[in-house]
Amino acid sequence: MPLFPCRRVCIPLLLCACALAAFFLRERILPAGAEKAAPAVLRVGLEDHYPPMAFTDAQGKHTGFDRDMAEALCRQIDARCEFVIEPFDDLLQKMISGGLDVMIAGLAALPERRQYMEFTEPYYRSSTIYIGRPGLPVTKEGLRGKRLGAQTGSMQLDILKKEWSDVATVVEAPFADLFGMLAGGEVDVVLADALACYDFLKSRAGKDFGMVGDPLQINDVLSLARIGVRKGDRELTASLNKALMTMRVNGEYNHITRKYFPFNIY
């Protein structure tokens, strides 16, 4: 007779009980449908050239703060992401037509954009500044007859048209061309996100330029950069918000930030 007669029966029963307990605990932690918040594949739009947020490195690889954030977020929500790399305005058009699930490109939550996309909580903060040759006054008389440049499709372009089109020529261009146009004298001033000016101002081409005038007044629209999500998908938006919070808590957000900026951007 075995020394412990219940062993053959008790151990399988104990294992079964543990498995059931784990199942019911998991069901309490993960409500029904929680794992279906994100599809198996996400089409994620990123800008082609918006350094240091998005750019192609010397090895021909697309990289940058937004790219690193996108890859980290995809891991956090267990999604397989297909990246769509295009100019900013083309990405907006794809969001309108339903060609993207997510757009990570420092989006301002403008009222007109809310008509065709949802927005996450902010993933970084910045300001909008004028870049030109030092000493240029940002006034009606100072900018009279000047050429002012901004990125096609951006809120900065809308601001230039609204504030200065009566005294200056407003020029729109892909972001990849803007600072070359400034350095080459094709435009006199560029209005852009301050973080996107950082690489140019510390480069040899930007040594003769700097911020002119004052930064635009900070508010929730101008200073808070958000992620765009396909219209109506509240579950995906919530999943991304949760992932952003997790990355801030576990240090991954700061690790990515330090690769591109020597200062806090949140």
PDB file of C-alpha atoms in Angstrom:
ATOM      1  CA  MET A   1       0.000   0.000   0.000  1.00  0.00           C
ATOM      2  CA  PRO A   2       1.443   3.489  -0.916  1.00  0.00           C
ATOM      3  CA  LEU A   3       2.762   5.534   1.951  1.00  0.00           C
ATOM      4  CA  PHE A   4       0.573   8.466   0.865  1.00  0.00           C
ATOM      5  CA  PRO A   5      -2.603   6.891  -0.542  1.00  0.00           C
ATOM      6  CA  CYS A   6      -4.212  10.193  -1.674  1.00  0.00           C
ATOM      7  CA  ARG A   7      -1.191  11.409  -3.633  1.00  0.00           C
ATOM      8  CA  ARG A   8      -2.338  10.055  -7.017  1.00  0.00           C
ATOM      9  CA  VAL A   9      -5.726  11.708  -6.574  1.00  0.00           C
ATOM     10  CA  CYS A  10      -4.847  14.882  -4.636  1.00  0.00           C
ATOM     11  CA  ILE A  11      -2.109  16.184  -6.903  1.00  0.00           C
ATOM     12  CA  PRO A  12      -4.206  16.123 -10.124  1.00  0.00           C
ATOM     13  CA  LEU A  13      -7.108  17.724  -8.236  1.00  0.00           C
ATOM     14  CA  LEU A  14      -4.794  20.415  -6.872  1.00  0.00           C
ATOM     15  CA  LEU A  15      -3.412  21.179 -10.338  1.00  0.00           C
ATOM     16  CA  CYS A  16      -6.932  21.384 -11.742  1.00  0.00           C
ATOM     17  CA  ALA A  17      -7.991  23.748  -8.947  1.00  0.00           C
ATOM     18  CA  CYS A  18      -4.988  26.021  -9.613  1.00  0.00           C
ATOM     19  CA  ALA A  19      -5.775  26.153 -13.327  1.00  0.00           C
ATOM     20  CA  LEU A  20      -9.405  27.068 -12.655  1.00  0.00           C
ATOM     21  CA  ALA A  21      -8.376  29.727 -10.148  1.00  0.00           C
ATOM     22  CA  ALA A  22      -5.961  31.263 -12.653  1.00  0.00           C
ATOM     23  CA  PHE A  23      -8.645  31.272 -15.351  1.00  0.00           C
ATOM     24  CA  PHE A  24     -11.232  33.021 -13.185  1.00  0.00           C
ATOM     25  CA  LEU A  25      -8.661  35.507 -11.873  1.00  0.00           C
ATOM     26  CA  ARG A  26      -7.691  36.338 -15.450  1.00  0.00           C
ATOM     27  CA  GLU A  27     -11.325  36.816 -16.378  1.00  0.00           C
ATOM     28  CA  ARG A  28     -11.727  39.294 -13.518  1.00  0.00           C
ATOM     29  CA  ILE A  29      -8.597  41.231 -14.521  1.00  0.00           C
ATOM     30  CA  LEU A  30      -9.320  41.240 -18.272  1.00  0.00           C
ATOM     31  CA  PRO A  31     -12.951  42.090 -19.020  1.00  0.00           C
ATOM     32  CA  ALA A  32     -14.641  40.507 -21.987  1.00  0.00           C
ATOM     33  CA  GLY A  33     -13.361  41.871 -25.269  1.00  0.00           C
ATOM     34  CA  ALA A  34     -10.304  43.595 -23.750  1.00  0.00           C
ATOM     35  CA  GLU A  35      -7.887  41.585 -25.871  1.00  0.00           C
ATOM     36  CA  LYS A  36      -9.752  42.639 -29.009  1.00  0.00           C
ATOM     37  CA  ALA A  37      -9.113  46.379 -28.489  1.00  0.00           C
ATOM     38  CA  ALA A  38      -6.448  46.373 -31.208  1.00  0.00           C
ATOM     39  CA  PRO A  39      -6.628  44.463 -34.490  1.00  0.00           C
ATOM     40  CA  ALA A  40      -3.992  41.919 -35.466  1.00  0.00           C
ATOM     41  CA  VAL A  41      -2.455  44.424 -37.870  1.00  0.00           C
ATOM     42  CA  LEU A  42      -2.356  48.217 -37.520  1.00  0.00           C
ATOM     43  CA  ARG A  43      -1.585  50.557 -40.395  1.00  0.00           C
ATOM     44  CA  VAL A  44       0.522  53.236 -38.735  1.00  0.00           C
ATOM     45  CA  GLY A  45       1.325  56.472 -40.560  1.00  0.00           C
ATOM     46  CA  LEU A  46       4.669  58.197 -39.936  1.00  0.00           C
ATOM     47  CA  GLU A  47       6.208  61.209 -41.628  1.00  0.00           C
ATOM     48  CA  ASP A  48       8.968  60.659 -44.155  1.00  0.00           C
ATOM     49  CA  HIS A  49      11.105  63.599 -43.027  1.00  0.00           C
ATOM     50  CA  TYR A  50      10.541  65.550 -39.817  1.00  0.00           C
ATOM     51  CA  PRO A  51      13.803  65.247 -37.853  1.00  0.00           C
ATOM     52  CA  PRO A  52      14.395  64.330 -35.133  1.00  0.00           C
ATOM     53  CA  MET A  53      10.861  62.918 -34.949  1.00  0.00           C
ATOM     54  CA  ALA A  54      11.085  61.005 -38.235  1.00  0.00           C
ATOM     55  CA  PHE A  55      13.900  60.757 -40.782  1.00  0.00           C
ATOM     56  CA  THR A  56      16.068  58.359 -42.778  1.00  0.00           C
ATOM     57  CA  ASP A  57      19.489  57.716 -41.252  1.00  0.00           C
ATOM     58  CA  ALA A  58      22.841  57.275 -42.999  1.00  0.00           C
ATOM     59  CA  GLN A  59      22.169  53.550 -43.428  1.00  0.00           C
ATOM     60  CA  GLY A  60      18.880  54.233 -45.229  1.00  0.00           C
ATOM     61  CA  LYS A  61      16.711  53.186 -42.270  1.00  0.00           C
ATOM     62  CA  HIS A  62      13.637  55.154 -41.278  1.00  0.00           C
ATOM     63  CA  THR A  63      14.014  56.157 -37.640  1.00  0.00           C
ATOM     64  CA  GLY A  64      13.332  58.958 -35.143  1.00  0.00           C
ATOM     65  CA  PHE A  65      11.405  59.672 -31.975  1.00  0.00           C
ATOM     66  CA  ASP A  66       8.003  59.013 -33.547  1.00  0.00           C
ATOM     67  CA  ARG A  67       9.216  55.765 -35.139  1.00  0.00           C
ATOM     68  CA  ASP A  68      10.621  54.511 -31.828  1.00  0.00           C
ATOM     69  CA  MET A  69       7.408  55.494 -30.044  1.00  0.00           C
ATOM     70  CA  ALA A  70       5.326  53.706 -32.675  1.00  0.00           C
ATOM     71  CA  GLU A  71       7.304  50.483 -32.363  1.00  0.00           C
ATOM     72  CA  ALA A  72       7.127  50.600 -28.558  1.00  0.00           C
ATOM     73  CA  LEU A  73       3.376  51.236 -28.578  1.00  0.00           C
ATOM     74  CA  CYS A  74       2.803  48.350 -30.968  1.00  0.00           C
ATOM     75  CA  ARG A  75       4.667  46.053 -28.588  1.00  0.00           C
ATOM     76  CA  GLN A  76       2.679  47.348 -25.636  1.00  0.00           C
ATOM     77  CA  ILE A  77      -0.700  46.577 -27.228  1.00  0.00           C
ATOM     78  CA  ASP A  78       0.478  43.311 -28.849  1.00  0.00           C
ATOM     79  CA  ALA A  79      -0.229  44.531 -32.364  1.00  0.00           C
ATOM     80  CA  ARG A  80       1.689  43.889 -35.559  1.00  0.00           C
ATOM     81  CA  CYS A  81       2.189  47.256 -37.180  1.00  0.00           C
ATOM     82  CA  GLU A  82       2.631  48.043 -40.852  1.00  0.00           C
ATOM     83  CA  PHE A  83       4.289  51.433 -41.249  1.00  0.00           C
ATOM     84  CA  VAL A  84       3.188  53.853 -43.952  1.00  0.00           C
ATOM     85  CA  ILE A  85       5.919  56.470 -44.530  1.00  0.00           C
ATOM     86  CA  GLU A  86       4.691  59.557 -46.393  1.00  0.00           C
ATOM     87  CA  PRO A  87       4.641  63.365 -46.208  1.00  0.00           C
ATOM     88  CA  PHE A  88       2.428  64.880 -43.505  1.00  0.00           C
ATOM     89  CA  ASP A  89      -0.348  66.103 -45.782  1.00  0.00           C
ATOM     90  CA  ASP A  90      -0.597  62.725 -47.547  1.00  0.00           C
ATOM     91  CA  LEU A  91      -0.959  61.017 -44.161  1.00  0.00           C
ATOM     92  CA  LEU A  92      -3.827  63.361 -43.264  1.00  0.00           C
ATOM     93  CA  GLN A  93      -5.559  62.460 -46.513  1.00  0.00           C
ATOM     94  CA  LYS A  94      -5.179  58.766 -45.706  1.00  0.00           C
ATOM     95  CA  MET A  95      -6.756  59.338 -42.280  1.00  0.00           C
ATOM     96  CA  ILE A  96      -9.683  61.060 -43.996  1.00  0.00           C
ATOM     97  CA  SER A  97     -10.149  58.191 -46.477  1.00  0.00           C
ATOM     98  CA  GLY A  98      -9.715  55.434 -43.872  1.00  0.00           C
ATOM     99  CA  GLY A  99      -6.362  54.285 -45.219  1.00  0.00           C
ATOM    100  CA  LEU A 100      -4.684  54.442 -41.800  1.00  0.00           C
ATOM    101  CA  ASP A 101      -5.547  53.122 -38.359  1.00  0.00           C
ATOM    102  CA  VAL A 102      -3.090  55.335 -36.468  1.00  0.00           C
ATOM    103  CA  MET A 103      -1.098  58.459 -37.325  1.00  0.00           C
ATOM    104  CA  ILE A 104       1.895  59.322 -35.127  1.00  0.00           C
ATOM    105  CA  ALA A 105       3.114  62.725 -36.261  1.00  0.00           C
ATOM    106  CA  GLY A 106       2.828  65.249 -33.434  1.00  0.00           C
ATOM    107  CA  LEU A 107      -0.774  66.080 -34.238  1.00  0.00           C
ATOM    108  CA  ALA A 108      -2.567  69.096 -32.849  1.00  0.00           C
ATOM    109  CA  ALA A 109      -6.165  68.239 -31.978  1.00  0.00           C
ATOM    110  CA  LEU A 110      -7.720  70.828 -34.279  1.00  0.00           C
ATOM    111  CA  PRO A 111     -11.542  70.883 -34.399  1.00  0.00           C
ATOM    112  CA  GLU A 112     -11.593  70.095 -38.123  1.00  0.00           C
ATOM    113  CA  ARG A 113      -9.383  67.039 -37.572  1.00  0.00           C
ATOM    114  CA  ARG A 114     -11.728  65.717 -34.882  1.00  0.00           C
ATOM    115  CA  GLN A 115     -14.278  65.262 -37.637  1.00  0.00           C
ATOM    116  CA  TYR A 116     -12.270  62.389 -39.124  1.00  0.00           C
ATOM    117  CA  MET A 117     -10.094  61.024 -36.308  1.00  0.00           C
ATOM    118  CA  GLU A 118      -9.938  60.383 -32.576  1.00  0.00           C
ATOM    119  CA  PHE A 119      -7.052  61.644 -30.462  1.00  0.00           C
ATOM    120  CA  THR A 120      -5.076  60.068 -27.645  1.00  0.00           C
ATOM    121  CA  GLU A 121      -3.787  61.892 -24.613  1.00  0.00           C
ATOM    122  CA  PRO A 122      -0.658  63.994 -25.393  1.00  0.00           C
ATOM    123  CA  TYR A 123       2.605  62.127 -25.943  1.00  0.00           C
ATOM    124  CA  TYR A 124       4.813  65.222 -25.941  1.00  0.00           C
ATOM    125  CA  ARG A 125       4.643  68.992 -25.450  1.00  0.00           C
ATOM    126  CA  SER A 126       6.206  71.671 -27.570  1.00  0.00           C
ATOM    127  CA  SER A 127       5.739  75.251 -28.755  1.00  0.00           C
ATOM    128  CA  THR A 128       5.458  76.949 -32.122  1.00  0.00           C
ATOM    129  CA  ILE A 129       8.238  79.404 -32.997  1.00  0.00           C
ATOM    130  CA  TYR A 130       9.449  81.644 -35.818  1.00  0.00           C
ATOM    131  CA  ILE A 131      12.930  80.892 -37.196  1.00  0.00           C
ATOM    132  CA  GLY A 132      14.833  83.570 -39.119  1.00  0.00           C
ATOM    133  CA  ARG A 133      17.918  85.747 -39.035  1.00  0.00           C
ATOM    134  CA  PRO A 134      18.465  87.406 -35.653  1.00  0.00           C
ATOM    135  CA  GLY A 135      17.060  90.899 -35.329  1.00  0.00           C
ATOM    136  CA  LEU A 136      14.125  90.463 -37.692  1.00  0.00           C
ATOM    137  CA  PRO A 137      11.061  91.933 -35.937  1.00  0.00           C
ATOM    138  CA  VAL A 138       7.945  89.783 -36.041  1.00  0.00           C
ATOM    139  CA  THR A 139       5.561  92.674 -36.603  1.00  0.00           C
ATOM    140  CA  LYS A 140       3.414  93.866 -39.479  1.00  0.00           C
ATOM    141  CA  GLU A 141       6.096  96.297 -40.580  1.00  0.00           C
ATOM    142  CA  GLY A 142       8.969  93.905 -39.894  1.00  0.00           C
ATOM    143  CA  LEU A 143       7.444  91.144 -42.035  1.00  0.00           C
ATOM    144  CA  ARG A 144       5.982  93.350 -44.728  1.00  0.00           C
ATOM    145  CA  GLY A 145       7.046  92.030 -48.119  1.00  0.00           C
ATOM    146  CA  LYS A 146       8.759  88.984 -46.601  1.00  0.00           C
ATOM    147  CA  ARG A 147       8.259  85.348 -47.575  1.00  0.00           C
ATOM    148  CA  LEU A 148       7.021  83.176 -44.721  1.00  0.00           C
ATOM    149  CA  GLY A 149       7.201  79.389 -44.931  1.00  0.00           C
ATOM    150  CA  ALA A 150       5.381  76.557 -43.192  1.00  0.00           C
ATOM    151  CA  GLN A 151       4.765  72.851 -43.743  1.00  0.00           C
ATOM    152  CA  THR A 152       1.987  71.861 -46.106  1.00  0.00           C
ATOM    153  CA  GLY A 153      -1.116  70.785 -44.186  1.00  0.00           C
ATOM    154  CA  SER A 154       0.138  72.076 -40.834  1.00  0.00           C
ATOM    155  CA  MET A 155      -1.584  74.330 -38.330  1.00  0.00           C
ATOM    156  CA  GLN A 156       1.444  76.633 -38.652  1.00  0.00           C
ATOM    157  CA  LEU A 157       0.517  77.192 -42.293  1.00  0.00           C
ATOM    158  CA  ASP A 158      -3.026  78.126 -41.239  1.00  0.00           C
ATOM    159  CA  ILE A 159      -1.613  80.575 -38.687  1.00  0.00           C
ATOM    160  CA  LEU A 160       0.603  82.283 -41.274  1.00  0.00           C
ATOM    161  CA  LYS A 161      -2.307  82.659 -43.695  1.00  0.00           C
ATOM    162  CA  LYS A 162      -4.543  84.086 -41.001  1.00  0.00           C
ATOM    163  CA  GLU A 163      -2.050  86.439 -39.359  1.00  0.00           C
ATOM    164  CA  TRP A 164       0.295  87.613 -42.120  1.00  0.00           C
ATOM    165  CA  SER A 165      -1.121  87.077 -45.628  1.00  0.00           C
ATOM    166  CA  ASP A 166      -2.143  90.745 -45.844  1.00  0.00           C
ATOM    167  CA  VAL A 167       1.477  91.944 -45.604  1.00  0.00           C
ATOM    168  CA  ALA A 168       3.646  88.962 -46.571  1.00  0.00           C
ATOM    169  CA  THR A 169       3.765  86.065 -49.030  1.00  0.00           C
ATOM    170  CA  VAL A 170       2.929  82.732 -47.404  1.00  0.00           C
ATOM    171  CA  VAL A 171       4.808  79.775 -48.879  1.00  0.00           C
ATOM    172  CA  GLU A 172       3.900  76.149 -48.190  1.00  0.00           C
ATOM    173  CA  ALA A 173       6.300  73.275 -48.748  1.00  0.00           C
ATOM    174  CA  PRO A 174       7.064  69.759 -47.515  1.00  0.00           C
ATOM    175  CA  PHE A 175       8.939  69.921 -44.230  1.00  0.00           C
ATOM    176  CA  ALA A 176      11.952  68.275 -45.874  1.00  0.00           C
ATOM    177  CA  ASP A 177      12.401  71.419 -48.015  1.00  0.00           C
ATOM    178  CA  LEU A 178      11.612  74.195 -45.533  1.00  0.00           C
ATOM    179  CA  PHE A 179      14.949  74.785 -43.838  1.00  0.00           C
ATOM    180  CA  GLY A 180      16.856  74.404 -47.090  1.00  0.00           C
ATOM    181  CA  MET A 181      14.627  77.137 -48.492  1.00  0.00           C
ATOM    182  CA  LEU A 182      15.350  79.286 -45.433  1.00  0.00           C
ATOM    183  CA  ALA A 183      19.127  78.783 -45.672  1.00  0.00           C
ATOM    184  CA  GLY A 184      19.002  79.422 -49.427  1.00  0.00           C
ATOM    185  CA  GLY A 185      17.049  82.646 -49.098  1.00  0.00           C
ATOM    186  CA  GLU A 186      13.863  81.383 -50.752  1.00  0.00           C
ATOM    187  CA  VAL A 187      11.928  82.235 -47.600  1.00  0.00           C
ATOM    188  CA  ASP A 188      12.790  84.729 -44.865  1.00  0.00           C
ATOM    189  CA  VAL A 189      11.051  83.077 -41.935  1.00  0.00           C
ATOM    190  CA  VAL A 190       9.808  79.583 -41.080  1.00  0.00           C
ATOM    191  CA  LEU A 191       7.043  78.926 -38.560  1.00  0.00           C
ATOM    192  CA  ALA A 192       7.312  75.432 -37.090  1.00  0.00           C
ATOM    193  CA  ASP A 193       7.164  73.183 -34.054  1.00  0.00           C
ATOM    194  CA  ALA A 194      10.136  74.071 -31.842  1.00  0.00           C
ATOM    195  CA  LEU A 195      11.239  70.439 -31.467  1.00  0.00           C
ATOM    196  CA  ALA A 196      11.332  70.045 -35.228  1.00  0.00           C
ATOM    197  CA  CYS A 197      13.627  73.101 -35.449  1.00  0.00           C
ATOM    198  CA  TYR A 198      16.135  71.626 -33.017  1.00  0.00           C
ATOM    199  CA  ASP A 199      18.223  69.644 -35.525  1.00  0.00           C
ATOM    200  CA  PHE A 200      18.427  72.552 -37.985  1.00  0.00           C
ATOM    201  CA  LEU A 201      19.447  75.124 -35.378  1.00  0.00           C
ATOM    202  CA  LYS A 202      22.314  72.975 -34.099  1.00  0.00           C
ATOM    203  CA  SER A 203      23.543  72.186 -37.633  1.00  0.00           C
ATOM    204  CA  ARG A 204      26.108  74.103 -39.676  1.00  0.00           C
ATOM    205  CA  ALA A 205      23.356  75.278 -42.042  1.00  0.00           C
ATOM    206  CA  GLY A 206      21.421  76.749 -39.124  1.00  0.00           C
ATOM    207  CA  LYS A 207      24.278  78.598 -37.432  1.00  0.00           C
ATOM    208  CA  ASP A 208      23.173  81.995 -38.797  1.00  0.00           C
ATOM    209  CA  PHE A 209      19.556  81.538 -37.733  1.00  0.00           C
ATOM    210  CA  GLY A 210      17.626  81.515 -34.502  1.00  0.00           C
ATOM    211  CA  MET A 211      14.242  82.104 -32.956  1.00  0.00           C
ATOM    212  CA  VAL A 212      12.836  85.524 -33.819  1.00  0.00           C
ATOM    213  CA  GLY A 213       9.970  87.151 -31.978  1.00  0.00           C
ATOM    214  CA  ASP A 214       8.207  85.294 -29.186  1.00  0.00           C
ATOM    215  CA  PRO A 215       6.883  81.726 -29.216  1.00  0.00           C
ATOM    216  CA  LEU A 216       3.186  81.579 -29.971  1.00  0.00           C
ATOM    217  CA  GLN A 217       0.991  81.614 -26.908  1.00  0.00           C
ATOM    218  CA  ILE A 218       0.897  78.142 -25.390  1.00  0.00           C
ATOM    219  CA  ASN A 219      -2.468  76.409 -25.190  1.00  0.00           C
ATOM    220  CA  ASP A 220      -3.796  72.854 -25.324  1.00  0.00           C
ATOM    221  CA  VAL A 221      -4.058  72.887 -29.119  1.00  0.00           C
ATOM    222  CA  LEU A 222      -0.737  74.498 -29.982  1.00  0.00           C
ATOM    223  CA  SER A 223       1.454  72.833 -27.373  1.00  0.00           C
ATOM    224  CA  LEU A 224       0.096  69.302 -26.930  1.00  0.00           C
ATOM    225  CA  ALA A 225       1.050  66.698 -29.544  1.00  0.00           C
ATOM    226  CA  ARG A 226      -1.292  63.723 -29.815  1.00  0.00           C
ATOM    227  CA  ILE A 227      -1.669  60.496 -31.766  1.00  0.00           C
ATOM    228  CA  GLY A 228      -4.475  60.249 -34.298  1.00  0.00           C
ATOM    229  CA  VAL A 229      -6.706  57.153 -34.337  1.00  0.00           C
ATOM    230  CA  ARG A 230      -9.262  56.094 -36.933  1.00  0.00           C
ATOM    231  CA  LYS A 231     -12.619  57.721 -36.325  1.00  0.00           C
ATOM    232  CA  GLY A 232     -14.932  55.935 -33.899  1.00  0.00           C
ATOM    233  CA  ASP A 233     -12.400  53.457 -32.514  1.00  0.00           C
ATOM    234  CA  ARG A 234     -12.592  54.329 -28.821  1.00  0.00           C
ATOM    235  CA  GLU A 235     -11.179  50.937 -27.773  1.00  0.00           C
ATOM    236  CA  LEU A 236      -7.983  51.404 -29.766  1.00  0.00           C
ATOM    237  CA  THR A 237      -7.671  54.962 -28.440  1.00  0.00           C
ATOM    238  CA  ALA A 238      -8.021  53.683 -24.871  1.00  0.00           C
ATOM    239  CA  SER A 239      -5.460  50.939 -25.502  1.00  0.00           C
ATOM    240  CA  LEU A 240      -2.937  53.472 -26.785  1.00  0.00           C
ATOM    241  CA  ASN A 241      -3.582  55.785 -23.828  1.00  0.00           C
ATOM    242  CA  LYS A 242      -2.951  52.896 -21.449  1.00  0.00           C
ATOM    243  CA  ALA A 243       0.222  51.976 -23.314  1.00  0.00           C
ATOM    244  CA  LEU A 244       1.489  55.570 -23.146  1.00  0.00           C
ATOM    245  CA  MET A 245       0.916  55.614 -19.385  1.00  0.00           C
ATOM    246  CA  THR A 246       2.714  52.274 -18.978  1.00  0.00           C
ATOM    247  CA  MET A 247       5.710  53.544 -20.947  1.00  0.00           C
ATOM    248  CA  ARG A 248       5.960  56.649 -18.784  1.00  0.00           C
ATOM    249  CA  VAL A 249       5.814  54.581 -15.602  1.00  0.00           C
ATOM    250  CA  ASN A 250       8.259  51.853 -16.653  1.00  0.00           C
ATOM    251  CA  GLY A 251      10.851  54.297 -18.003  1.00  0.00           C
ATOM    252  CA  GLU A 252      10.629  53.330 -21.673  1.00  0.00           C
ATOM    253  CA  TYR A 253       9.310  56.772 -22.671  1.00  0.00           C
ATOM    254  CA  ASN A 254      12.270  58.539 -21.044  1.00  0.00           C
ATOM    255  CA  HIS A 255      14.693  56.054 -22.604  1.00  0.00           C
ATOM    256  CA  ILE A 256      13.374  56.906 -26.080  1.00  0.00           C
ATOM    257  CA  THR A 257      13.336  60.652 -25.377  1.00  0.00           C
ATOM    258  CA  ARG A 258      16.981  60.697 -24.273  1.00  0.00           C
ATOM    259  CA  LYS A 259      18.047  59.273 -27.651  1.00  0.00           C
ATOM    260  CA  TYR A 260      16.921  62.468 -29.376  1.00  0.00           C
ATOM    261  CA  PHE A 261      16.706  65.283 -26.815  1.00  0.00           C
ATOM    262  CA  PRO A 262      18.863  66.353 -23.853  1.00  0.00           C
ATOM    263  CA  PHE A 263      15.759  67.760 -22.140  1.00  0.00           C
ATOM    264  CA  ASN A 264      12.290  66.694 -21.103  1.00  0.00           C
ATOM    265  CA  ILE A 265       9.602  67.012 -23.776  1.00  0.00           C
ATOM    266  CA  TYR A 266       6.562  65.959 -21.763  1.00  0.00           C
TER     267      TYR A 266
END
